[in-house]
Coordinates of C-alpha atoms and ligand atoms in Angstrom, one line a residue:
Chain A
M1 CA 59.7 -10.5 49.2
K2 CA 57.5 -8.1 47.3
V3 CA 59.0 -5.2 45.5
T4 CA 57.3 -2.6 43.2
I5 CA 59.3 -1.2 40.4
D6 CA 57.7 1.5 38.2
G7 CA 54.3 0.4 39.5
I8 CA 54.8 -3.3 38.7
T9 CA 55.0 -5.6 41.7
I10 CA 57.0 -8.8 41.7
D11 CA 57.8 -11.5 44.2
V12 CA 61.6 -12.2 44.5
P13 CA 63.8 -14.3 46.8
K14 CA 65.8 -12.6 49.6
G15 CA 69.2 -11.3 48.5
T16 CA 68.0 -10.2 45.0
T17 CA 69.2 -6.8 43.9
I18 CA 66.8 -4.2 42.6
L19 CA 68.5 -4.6 39.2
Q20 CA 67.9 -8.3 39.1
A21 CA 64.3 -7.8 40.1
A22 CA 63.8 -5.2 37.4
R23 CA 65.3 -7.6 34.8
M24 CA 62.8 -10.2 35.9
I25 CA 60.0 -7.8 35.1
G26 CA 61.4 -7.0 31.7
P27 CA 63.5 -4.7 29.6
E28 CA 61.0 -1.8 29.8
V29 CA 61.8 -1.2 33.5
A30 CA 65.4 -2.6 33.8
P31 CA 67.9 0.2 34.3
P32 CA 70.8 0.3 31.8
T33 CA 74.1 -1.0 33.1
M34 CA 77.7 -0.4 32.1
C35 CA 79.7 -2.1 34.8
Y36 CA 77.5 -4.8 36.3
Y37 CA 77.9 -8.3 34.8
S38 CA 75.7 -11.0 36.4
S39 CA 78.3 -13.8 35.9
L40 CA 81.2 -11.9 37.4
K41 CA 81.3 -11.7 41.2
T42 CA 81.6 -8.2 42.8
S43 CA 81.0 -6.5 39.5
G44 CA 78.9 -3.4 39.6
G45 CA 78.9 -0.2 41.6
Y46 CA 81.4 1.7 39.6
C47 CA 79.6 3.5 36.8
R48 CA 76.3 4.7 38.4
T49 CA 74.2 4.3 35.2
C50 CA 71.9 2.0 36.9
I51 CA 70.7 4.5 39.6
V52 CA 67.1 4.4 40.6
K53 CA 65.0 6.3 43.2
V54 CA 63.7 4.3 46.2
T55 CA 60.6 6.1 47.3
Q56 CA 59.8 3.6 50.1
G57 CA 62.6 1.7 51.8
S58 CA 60.5 -1.2 53.0
A59 CA 57.1 -2.0 54.4
A60 CA 58.5 -1.7 57.9
N61 CA 60.3 1.7 57.2
P62 CA 58.3 3.5 54.5
N63 CA 60.7 6.5 54.3
P64 CA 62.3 7.2 51.0
M65 CA 66.1 6.8 50.5
P66 CA 67.6 10.3 50.4
K67 CA 69.6 9.9 47.3
P68 CA 69.4 7.8 44.1
V69 CA 70.9 4.4 44.7
A70 CA 72.9 2.0 42.4
S71 CA 70.4 -0.7 41.7
C72 CA 73.0 -3.3 40.9
R73 CA 74.4 -3.1 44.4
T74 CA 71.3 -2.6 46.5
E75 CA 69.3 -5.5 47.7
V76 CA 65.5 -5.4 47.8
M77 CA 63.6 -5.2 51.1
D78 CA 60.0 -6.4 51.5
G79 CA 57.6 -3.8 50.4
M80 CA 60.2 -1.6 48.7
V81 CA 58.9 0.8 46.1
V82 CA 61.3 1.8 43.3
E83 CA 61.0 4.3 40.5
N84 CA 63.1 4.2 37.4
V85 CA 61.8 5.4 34.1
T86 CA 58.7 6.9 35.8
N87 CA 60.8 9.3 37.8
N88 CA 62.1 12.4 36.0
D89 CA 64.8 13.0 38.6
V90 CA 66.3 9.6 37.9
L91 CA 66.4 10.3 34.2
E92 CA 68.0 13.7 34.8
A93 CA 70.6 12.2 37.1
R94 CA 71.3 9.5 34.5
K95 CA 71.8 12.1 31.9
G96 CA 74.4 13.6 34.2
V97 CA 76.1 10.2 34.6
V98 CA 76.3 9.8 30.9
E99 CA 77.8 13.3 30.6
F100 CA 80.5 12.3 33.1
L101 CA 81.2 9.0 31.3
L102 CA 81.6 10.9 28.0
I103 CA 83.8 13.7 29.5
N104 CA 87.0 11.9 28.5
H105 CA 85.6 9.7 25.9
P106 CA 86.8 10.4 22.3
L107 CA 83.4 9.4 20.7
D108 CA 85.3 8.3 17.6
C109 CA 82.6 5.8 16.8
P110 CA 83.3 6.0 13.0
V111 CA 86.7 4.4 13.5
C112 CA 85.7 2.2 16.5
D113 CA 85.1 -1.5 16.0
Q114 CA 82.6 -1.6 18.8
A115 CA 80.2 0.8 17.0
G116 CA 76.8 -0.9 16.4
E117 CA 77.0 -3.1 19.4
C118 CA 78.4 -0.5 21.9
H119 CA 76.5 0.0 25.2
L120 CA 77.9 3.5 25.6
Q121 CA 76.5 4.4 22.2
D122 CA 73.0 3.2 23.1
L123 CA 73.2 5.0 26.4
G124 CA 74.4 8.2 24.9
Y125 CA 71.7 8.0 22.3
E126 CA 69.0 7.5 24.8
H127 CA 70.2 9.7 27.6
G128 CA 72.9 12.0 26.3
L129 CA 73.1 15.5 25.0
A130 CA 73.6 16.1 21.4
T131 CA 76.5 18.4 22.1
T132 CA 79.2 18.7 24.8
R133 CA 79.9 21.3 27.4
Y134 CA 83.5 20.1 27.8
E135 CA 86.1 22.3 26.2
F136 CA 89.4 20.9 27.3
P137 CA 91.5 18.4 25.5
R138 CA 90.5 14.8 26.4
R139 CA 93.0 12.4 27.7
E140 CA 94.7 10.2 25.1
F141 CA 96.8 7.1 25.4
D142 CA 98.9 5.1 22.9
K143 CA 97.3 1.8 21.8
I144 CA 98.7 -1.2 23.6
D145 CA 98.9 -4.8 22.3
I146 CA 97.9 -7.2 25.0
G147 CA 99.3 -10.4 23.6
K148 CA 98.9 -11.2 20.0
Y149 CA 95.1 -11.2 19.9
I150 CA 93.9 -8.2 21.9
K151 CA 94.3 -4.5 21.5
L152 CA 93.8 -2.1 24.4
H153 CA 92.7 1.4 23.4
M154 CA 92.7 3.0 26.8
T155 CA 91.4 6.3 25.4
R156 CA 87.9 4.7 25.1
C157 CA 87.9 3.0 28.5
I158 CA 85.2 3.9 31.0
L159 CA 86.8 2.1 33.9
C160 CA 84.0 -0.3 34.5
Y161 CA 86.4 -2.9 35.9
R162 CA 84.7 -5.8 34.1
C163 CA 87.9 -6.9 32.4
V164 CA 89.7 -6.8 35.7
K165 CA 87.1 -9.1 37.2
V166 CA 87.5 -11.5 34.3
A167 CA 91.2 -11.6 34.7
D168 CA 90.7 -12.1 38.4
Q169 CA 88.0 -14.8 38.3
L170 CA 88.5 -16.7 35.1
T171 CA 92.2 -16.8 34.7
D172 CA 94.6 -18.2 37.3
K173 CA 97.4 -15.7 37.3
R174 CA 96.2 -12.1 37.3
V175 CA 98.4 -9.8 35.2
H176 CA 95.9 -7.2 34.5
G177 CA 94.5 -4.5 36.7
V178 CA 93.9 -0.8 37.2
I179 CA 96.8 1.5 38.2
H180 CA 96.5 5.0 39.5
R181 CA 93.2 6.4 40.6
G182 CA 90.7 9.1 39.7
D183 CA 91.3 11.1 36.5
A184 CA 94.6 9.3 36.0
A185 CA 93.3 5.7 36.4
E186 CA 94.2 3.3 33.6
I187 CA 93.9 -0.4 32.8
S188 CA 97.3 -1.9 32.7
T189 CA 98.8 -5.3 32.2
Y190 CA 101.6 -4.5 34.6
I191 CA 104.4 -3.5 32.3
E192 CA 102.8 -5.0 29.3
N193 CA 102.9 -8.5 30.6
V194 CA 101.3 -10.6 28.0
I195 CA 98.0 -12.2 29.0
E196 CA 98.3 -15.7 27.8
N197 CA 95.6 -17.5 29.7
D198 CA 93.2 -19.6 27.8
F199 CA 90.2 -17.4 28.7
S200 CA 91.8 -14.0 28.4
G201 CA 89.9 -13.4 25.2
N202 CA 86.7 -12.9 27.2
V203 CA 87.8 -9.4 28.2
I204 CA 86.8 -8.4 24.6
D205 CA 83.3 -9.6 25.1
V206 CA 82.8 -8.1 28.5
C207 CA 84.1 -4.7 27.6
P208 CA 81.0 -2.6 27.1
V209 CA 82.9 -0.1 24.9
G210 CA 85.6 -0.4 22.2
A211 CA 88.6 -0.3 24.6
L212 CA 89.4 -4.0 24.3
T213 CA 89.1 -5.2 20.8
D214 CA 89.8 -8.3 18.8
K215 CA 93.0 -7.8 16.7
T216 CA 92.0 -10.5 14.3
F217 CA 88.9 -8.5 13.5
R218 CA 90.4 -5.0 13.7
F219 CA 88.9 -2.7 11.0
K220 CA 87.9 -5.8 8.9
T221 CA 84.3 -4.5 8.5
R222 CA 81.6 -2.9 10.4
V223 CA 79.4 -5.2 12.5
W224 CA 76.3 -4.4 10.5
F225 CA 77.7 -5.8 7.3
T226 CA 78.2 -9.2 9.0
K227 CA 75.8 -12.0 9.6
P228 CA 75.7 -13.6 13.0
V229 CA 75.0 -17.3 13.3
E230 CA 74.9 -19.6 16.3
A231 CA 77.4 -22.4 16.2
S232 CA 79.1 -24.9 18.4
R233 CA 82.0 -27.4 18.5
E234 CA 83.4 -30.0 20.9
C235 CA 85.9 -28.2 23.0
K236 CA 87.8 -29.6 25.9
K237 CA 88.3 -26.2 27.6
C238 CA 85.0 -24.5 27.2
T239 CA 81.4 -25.3 26.2
G240 CA 82.1 -24.4 22.6
R241 CA 78.9 -22.5 22.2
V242 CA 79.7 -19.4 20.2
R243 CA 78.4 -16.9 17.7
L244 CA 80.1 -16.7 14.3
W245 CA 80.1 -13.4 12.4
Y246 CA 80.1 -14.1 8.7
K247 CA 80.8 -11.8 5.7
G248 CA 80.1 -13.8 2.6
D249 CA 81.6 -17.2 3.2
E250 CA 84.3 -15.9 5.5
I251 CA 84.1 -16.1 9.3
L252 CA 85.5 -12.7 10.4
R253 CA 85.2 -13.2 14.1
V254 CA 84.0 -15.5 16.8
T255 CA 82.4 -14.2 20.0
G256 CA 80.4 -15.6 22.9
R257 CA 76.6 -15.6 22.7
K258 CA 75.3 -12.4 24.2
D259 CA 71.8 -12.4 25.7
Q260 CA 69.3 -9.6 25.8
W261 CA 71.3 -7.8 28.5
G262 CA 74.5 -7.9 26.4
E263 CA 76.1 -10.5 28.7
V264 CA 77.7 -13.7 27.3
E265 CA 76.0 -16.9 28.1
D266 CA 79.2 -18.9 28.3
F267 CA 82.8 -17.7 28.5
I268 CA 84.7 -19.3 25.6
C269 CA 88.3 -20.2 25.3
N270 CA 90.9 -18.5 23.1
E271 CA 91.2 -21.5 20.8
C272 CA 87.6 -21.3 19.8
R273 CA 87.7 -17.5 19.6
F274 CA 90.8 -16.9 17.7
E275 CA 91.9 -20.0 15.9
K276 CA 88.8 -21.7 14.5
K277 CA 87.8 -19.5 11.6
K278 CA 86.7 -22.1 9.1
T279 CA 83.1 -23.1 8.6
S280 CA 84.3 -26.8 8.7
D281 CA 85.4 -26.3 12.3
W282 CA 81.8 -25.6 13.5
K283 CA 78.4 -27.1 13.7
I284 CA 76.0 -24.4 12.6
E285 CA 72.8 -24.2 14.6
G286 CA 71.1 -21.4 12.8
P287 CA 70.9 -17.6 12.4
T288 CA 71.0 -15.4 15.5
N289 CA 67.9 -13.7 16.3
V290 CA 68.9 -10.0 16.1
N291 CA 66.8 -7.4 17.8
R292 CA 64.8 -5.5 15.2
H293 CA 66.0 -2.2 16.7
S294 CA 69.7 -3.1 16.4
V295 CA 71.6 -1.8 13.4
I296 CA 72.9 -5.3 13.0
S297 CA 69.4 -6.4 11.8
Q298 CA 69.8 -4.1 8.8
N299 CA 69.3 -6.2 5.7
H300 CA 69.0 -9.4 7.6
Y301 CA 65.7 -11.1 7.2
N302 CA 66.1 -14.0 9.4
N303 CA 63.6 -12.7 12.0
L304 CA 61.0 -12.3 9.3
N305 CA 58.4 -14.1 11.3
E306 CA 58.8 -11.8 14.3
L307 CA 58.5 -8.9 11.9
K308 CA 55.3 -10.2 10.4
L309 CA 53.8 -10.7 13.8
Q310 CA 54.7 -7.1 14.8
V311 CA 53.2 -5.7 11.6
L312 CA 50.1 -7.8 12.2
K313 CA 49.8 -6.5 15.7
Q314 CA 50.2 -2.9 14.6
Q315 CA 47.6 -3.3 11.9
K316 CA 45.3 -4.9 14.4
A317 CA 45.8 -2.0 16.8
L318 CA 45.0 0.5 14.0
G319 CA 41.9 -1.5 13.1
F320 CA 43.0 -2.4 9.6
I321 CA 42.2 -6.0 10.0
Q322 CA 39.9 -7.8 12.2
I323 CA 40.6 -11.3 13.4
D324 CA 38.2 -14.0 14.4
K325 CA 35.1 -12.5 12.9
R326 CA 33.9 -15.8 11.8
P327 CA 31.5 -17.5 14.2
Chain B
M1 CA 34.9 14.4 -15.2
Q2 CA 36.5 16.9 -17.5
L3 CA 40.2 17.7 -16.8
T4 CA 40.9 20.2 -19.6
N5 CA 38.8 22.0 -22.1
R6 CA 41.0 20.9 -25.0
K7 CA 38.7 18.1 -25.9
V8 CA 37.9 17.8 -29.6
V9 CA 35.1 15.8 -30.9
V10 CA 36.2 13.8 -34.0
S11 CA 33.8 14.0 -36.9
H12 CA 33.8 12.1 -40.1
K13 CA 32.2 14.7 -42.4
E14 CA 32.7 14.4 -46.2
L15 CA 35.6 16.8 -47.2
S16 CA 34.6 19.9 -49.2
F17 CA 36.2 20.7 -52.5
A18 CA 38.6 23.3 -51.0
E19 CA 39.6 20.9 -48.4
R20 CA 40.2 18.2 -51.0
M21 CA 42.7 20.5 -52.8
Y22 CA 44.9 20.3 -49.6
L23 CA 46.7 23.5 -50.7
P24 CA 45.3 25.8 -48.0
A25 CA 46.2 23.2 -45.4
V26 CA 49.8 23.0 -46.8
A27 CA 50.1 26.8 -46.7
K28 CA 48.8 26.9 -43.2
G29 CA 51.4 24.3 -42.1
M30 CA 54.2 26.1 -43.8
A31 CA 53.1 29.3 -42.1
I32 CA 53.4 27.6 -38.7
T33 CA 56.8 26.2 -39.5
L34 CA 58.1 29.5 -40.8
S35 CA 56.8 31.5 -37.9
H36 CA 59.0 29.4 -35.6
L37 CA 62.1 30.7 -37.3
F38 CA 61.4 34.0 -35.7
K39 CA 60.5 32.7 -32.2
K40 CA 62.8 32.3 -29.3
S41 CA 64.2 28.7 -29.2
P42 CA 63.2 26.7 -26.2
T43 CA 66.4 24.6 -26.4
I44 CA 69.9 25.7 -25.5
D45 CA 73.1 25.3 -27.3
Y46 CA 74.6 22.5 -25.0
P47 CA 77.5 21.9 -24.4
K48 CA 78.6 25.5 -25.4
K49 CA 75.9 26.8 -23.0
T50 CA 74.5 25.1 -19.9
R51 CA 71.4 25.7 -17.9
P52 CA 71.9 27.3 -14.5
M53 CA 72.1 24.6 -11.8
S54 CA 71.3 24.8 -8.1
A55 CA 74.4 24.8 -5.9
T56 CA 72.7 22.0 -4.0
Y57 CA 72.0 19.9 -7.1
R58 CA 72.4 16.2 -6.3
G59 CA 74.8 14.9 -8.9
R60 CA 78.1 13.0 -9.0
H61 CA 79.7 12.4 -5.6
V62 CA 83.0 13.7 -4.4
L63 CA 85.1 12.4 -1.5
K64 CA 86.7 15.4 0.2
R65 CA 90.2 16.0 1.5
D66 CA 90.8 18.1 4.5
E67 CA 92.8 21.4 4.8
N68 CA 96.1 19.4 4.6
G69 CA 95.0 17.3 1.7
A70 CA 94.4 14.2 3.7
E71 CA 91.4 12.0 2.8
R72 CA 88.6 12.6 5.3
C73 CA 86.7 9.3 4.9
V74 CA 87.4 6.8 7.7
A75 CA 85.4 4.0 6.1
C76 CA 82.8 4.0 8.9
G77 CA 80.2 2.6 6.5
M78 CA 77.4 4.9 7.6
C79 CA 76.8 5.9 4.0
A80 CA 76.7 2.3 2.8
V81 CA 74.2 1.4 5.4
A82 CA 72.1 4.5 4.8
C83 CA 72.1 4.0 1.0
P84 CA 68.6 2.7 -0.1
A85 CA 70.0 1.4 -3.4
E86 CA 73.0 -0.4 -1.8
A87 CA 75.3 1.3 -4.2
I88 CA 78.3 1.8 -2.0
T89 CA 81.0 -0.8 -1.2
I90 CA 83.8 0.1 1.1
V91 CA 86.9 -1.8 2.2
A92 CA 88.7 -0.4 5.2
A93 CA 92.4 -0.4 6.1
E94 CA 94.6 0.8 8.9
R95 CA 96.8 3.9 8.4
K96 CA 100.5 3.1 8.7
K97 CA 103.2 5.3 10.2
G98 CA 104.2 8.0 7.7
E99 CA 100.8 8.1 6.0
E100 CA 99.4 10.9 8.1
H101 CA 99.5 13.3 5.3
L102 CA 97.4 10.9 3.1
Y103 CA 94.7 9.9 5.5
R104 CA 93.2 12.1 8.2
E105 CA 92.5 9.3 10.8
E106 CA 93.8 6.0 11.8
K107 CA 91.4 4.1 9.5
Y108 CA 90.7 4.9 5.9
A109 CA 89.0 3.4 2.9
S110 CA 91.4 1.4 0.8
S111 CA 88.7 0.9 -1.7
F112 CA 85.5 2.9 -2.1
E113 CA 83.1 2.2 -4.9
I114 CA 79.8 3.7 -5.9
N115 CA 77.8 2.0 -8.6
M116 CA 76.3 5.0 -10.4
L117 CA 73.8 2.8 -12.2
R118 CA 72.3 1.8 -8.8
C119 CA 72.6 5.2 -7.3
I120 CA 69.3 7.2 -7.2
F121 CA 71.0 10.4 -6.2
C122 CA 69.0 10.7 -3.0
G123 CA 71.8 12.3 -1.0
L124 CA 71.3 10.1 2.0
C125 CA 75.0 9.2 2.0
E126 CA 75.8 12.8 2.3
D127 CA 73.4 13.2 5.2
A128 CA 74.8 10.1 7.0
C129 CA 78.4 11.0 6.8
P130 CA 79.8 12.0 10.2
K131 CA 83.1 13.1 8.8
E132 CA 82.0 15.5 6.1
A133 CA 83.8 13.3 3.6
I134 CA 81.1 12.5 1.0
F135 CA 79.1 15.1 -0.8
L136 CA 77.0 15.1 -3.9
T137 CA 77.9 17.9 -6.3
D138 CA 76.4 19.8 -9.3
R139 CA 78.5 17.8 -11.7
L140 CA 76.9 15.2 -13.9
V141 CA 77.8 11.5 -14.3
D142 CA 79.3 11.1 -17.7
A143 CA 77.8 8.7 -20.3
E144 CA 79.8 5.5 -20.8
F145 CA 79.8 2.6 -23.2
E146 CA 80.4 -0.1 -20.7
R147 CA 78.5 -0.9 -17.5
E148 CA 81.7 -1.4 -15.5
D149 CA 82.7 2.1 -16.2
F150 CA 79.8 3.3 -14.1
I151 CA 81.3 1.8 -11.0
Y152 CA 83.3 4.7 -9.7
G153 CA 86.3 3.9 -7.6
K154 CA 88.5 6.2 -5.5
E155 CA 90.3 7.5 -8.5
K156 CA 87.1 9.1 -9.8
L157 CA 85.5 10.0 -6.4
V158 CA 88.3 11.5 -4.4
E159 CA 88.9 15.1 -5.4
K160 CA 92.2 16.0 -7.0
I161 CA 94.5 17.8 -4.6
D162 CA 95.1 20.7 -7.0
K163 CA 91.5 20.8 -8.2
R164 CA 89.3 21.0 -5.2
I165 CA 85.5 20.8 -5.5
D166 CA 83.7 23.6 -3.7
I167 CA 80.9 22.3 -1.4
T168 CA 80.6 25.3 0.9
K169 CA 77.1 26.1 -0.4
R170 CA 75.8 22.7 0.6
Q171 CA 76.4 23.2 4.2
T172 CA 73.5 24.6 6.2
Q173 CA 73.9 27.2 8.9
A174 CA 73.4 24.5 11.6
V175 CA 76.4 22.6 10.3
L176 CA 78.6 25.6 10.1
D177 CA 77.6 26.6 13.7
F178 CA 78.2 23.1 14.9
K179 CA 81.7 23.3 13.6
K180 CA 82.4 26.3 15.7
I181 CA 82.0 24.3 19.0
P182 CA 85.4 24.2 20.6
G183 CA 86.7 20.9 21.9
L184 CA 84.9 18.7 19.4
R185 CA 87.5 16.4 18.1
H186 CA 85.7 16.3 14.8
N187 CA 86.7 19.9 14.2
T188 CA 90.3 19.9 15.1
L189 CA 93.2 18.5 13.2
F190 CA 95.3 15.9 14.8
D191 CA 98.2 17.5 16.5
P192 CA 100.5 15.1 18.5
K193 CA 101.9 18.0 20.5
K194 CA 98.5 18.8 22.0
Q195 CA 98.0 15.3 23.2
V196 CA 97.5 14.9 26.9
K197 CA 99.4 11.9 28.2
H198 CA 99.0 10.4 31.6
Ligands
SF4_1 S1 83.4 2.8 22.6 FE1 81.3 3.1 21.8 S2 80.9 5.2 22.1 FE2 83.1 5.0 22.3 S3 83.9 5.4 20.3 FE3 83.6 3.2 20.4 S4 81.5 2.9 19.6 FE4 81.7 5.1 20.0
SF4_2 S1 73.0 9.3 -3.3 FE1 71.6 7.9 -2.3 S2 71.5 6.1 -3.7 FE2 73.3 7.4 -4.3 S3 75.0 6.5 -3.2 FE3 74.2 8.1 -1.9 S4 72.8 7.1 -0.6 FE4 73.2 5.7 -2.3
SF4_3 S1 82.1 8.7 3.4 FE1 81.6 9.3 5.5 S2 80.0 8.0 6.0 FE2 81.0 7.0 4.3 S3 82.5 5.7 5.2 FE3 83.5 7.6 4.8 S4 83.4 8.7 6.7 FE4 81.9 7.1 6.8
FES4 S1 75.8 -1.0 36.6 FE1 75.3 -0.4 38.6 S2 76.9 1.0 39.0 FE2 77.4 0.3 37.0

């Protein structure tokens, strides 16, 4: 099926969503997501950050869709024309969505362990207002310990339901869900029932904000002072492919390997995540390639080659150097 | 290219008799020296007197306390990552129950060090701070005998509770206006009574 997103046409199989098609084209046109997670079934459809405008429903029915649609939950039709960053209305609407997401959000990034790798920060930076119009007290909750490794800071939660899907799909006994609805909704472990499943630690990785955080890493350092490296080990429960975050010689935390969309490649088990914090436990594969625009790349020079290429490209564009002048 | 017109062409003429006596030259020199006795001195009598300094002079840092005397810094590390000289090292810790009067927020810097030998007094740390915790001041960094003494820890950086450092002149109108926006958590002191519970 042919679909055109921001003027770029791509052929995709039936059943693909607009979001997946946009991701196939590349990060320039892919809408941001807060709740969709490709490896979790039925995720998406809660946050509305991924809205796009469909200016032509399909080749058979060229009428536009009346309202912006959530691209993570809308399948493409043959001949569909979609506008994301090229449509000002979409950007305006997304700004509104961000404002709603931030209404009850404390924005206490300076004390939040997620800062530096937080999707809400990126979203707010790109689409948000510099000030707030909200003058009422924001809702606040006490922090809750979920088991001995995870801390839930409900105040920062944006109710994306990703952790609920993890609890549902990765662990056998679900003890974690959303109670109440609307303004009063909150994530709960059903009377602080301890999550003790082997894969419960993955809720930390899927949480797009700093609501679910690693207690073994709590306040240890800021992520941009750590050095990520890829490592692996033989593990009976999971693939053992992880990312280690070093400060000096010390492993401060272990996470899954996140791809360019911020989604982990493999879900890892709690043993790998919380109990293997010695270099001798791991086989190091090499430094993580950190995006140059991420604050985590500050003072890390492992992507030097990429950097050189970029500089070269820029210089070429400016006409500083000419390549291939020789016959 | 001629930059100034103070160029003098050196000549090696034979000295005349009067010149060889040197006395006129000595007298001329003495006259210049003596004349300075009656001129206004370009130096000042430091440390009894000091030169006027701009209120926004970028000198020795201060870590501020808030209205209640609690430390404002939350060890977010923004200053350390902004610092081009990599002069700042911070270790964070979690505030315990009963320490609310000491630290303004749930996280604080248990150790905060600035290496004054590395610091270039650019003021980027002050710009980066989201908590109005670190400011440069018009005080000078003292001379020391040992290099270690230039690594200022919290005991030298945090202002004394009874000897506050005035930084009001460093804040621009934009900052002062920003602080008037109601509902910004940044501006309000933590008050457990006002907390909304669900
Ligand atoms: S969750 Fe993200 S936006 Fe919210 S306080 Fe933490 S870092 Fe800031
Ligand atoms: S004034 Fe500049 S060099 Fe000195 S500590 Fe602050 S950021 Fe670093
Ligand atoms: S001084 Fe300011 S910028 Fe630096 S760690 Fe403290 S709160 Fe953050
Ligand atoms: S990502 Fe599509 S609605 Fe949240």
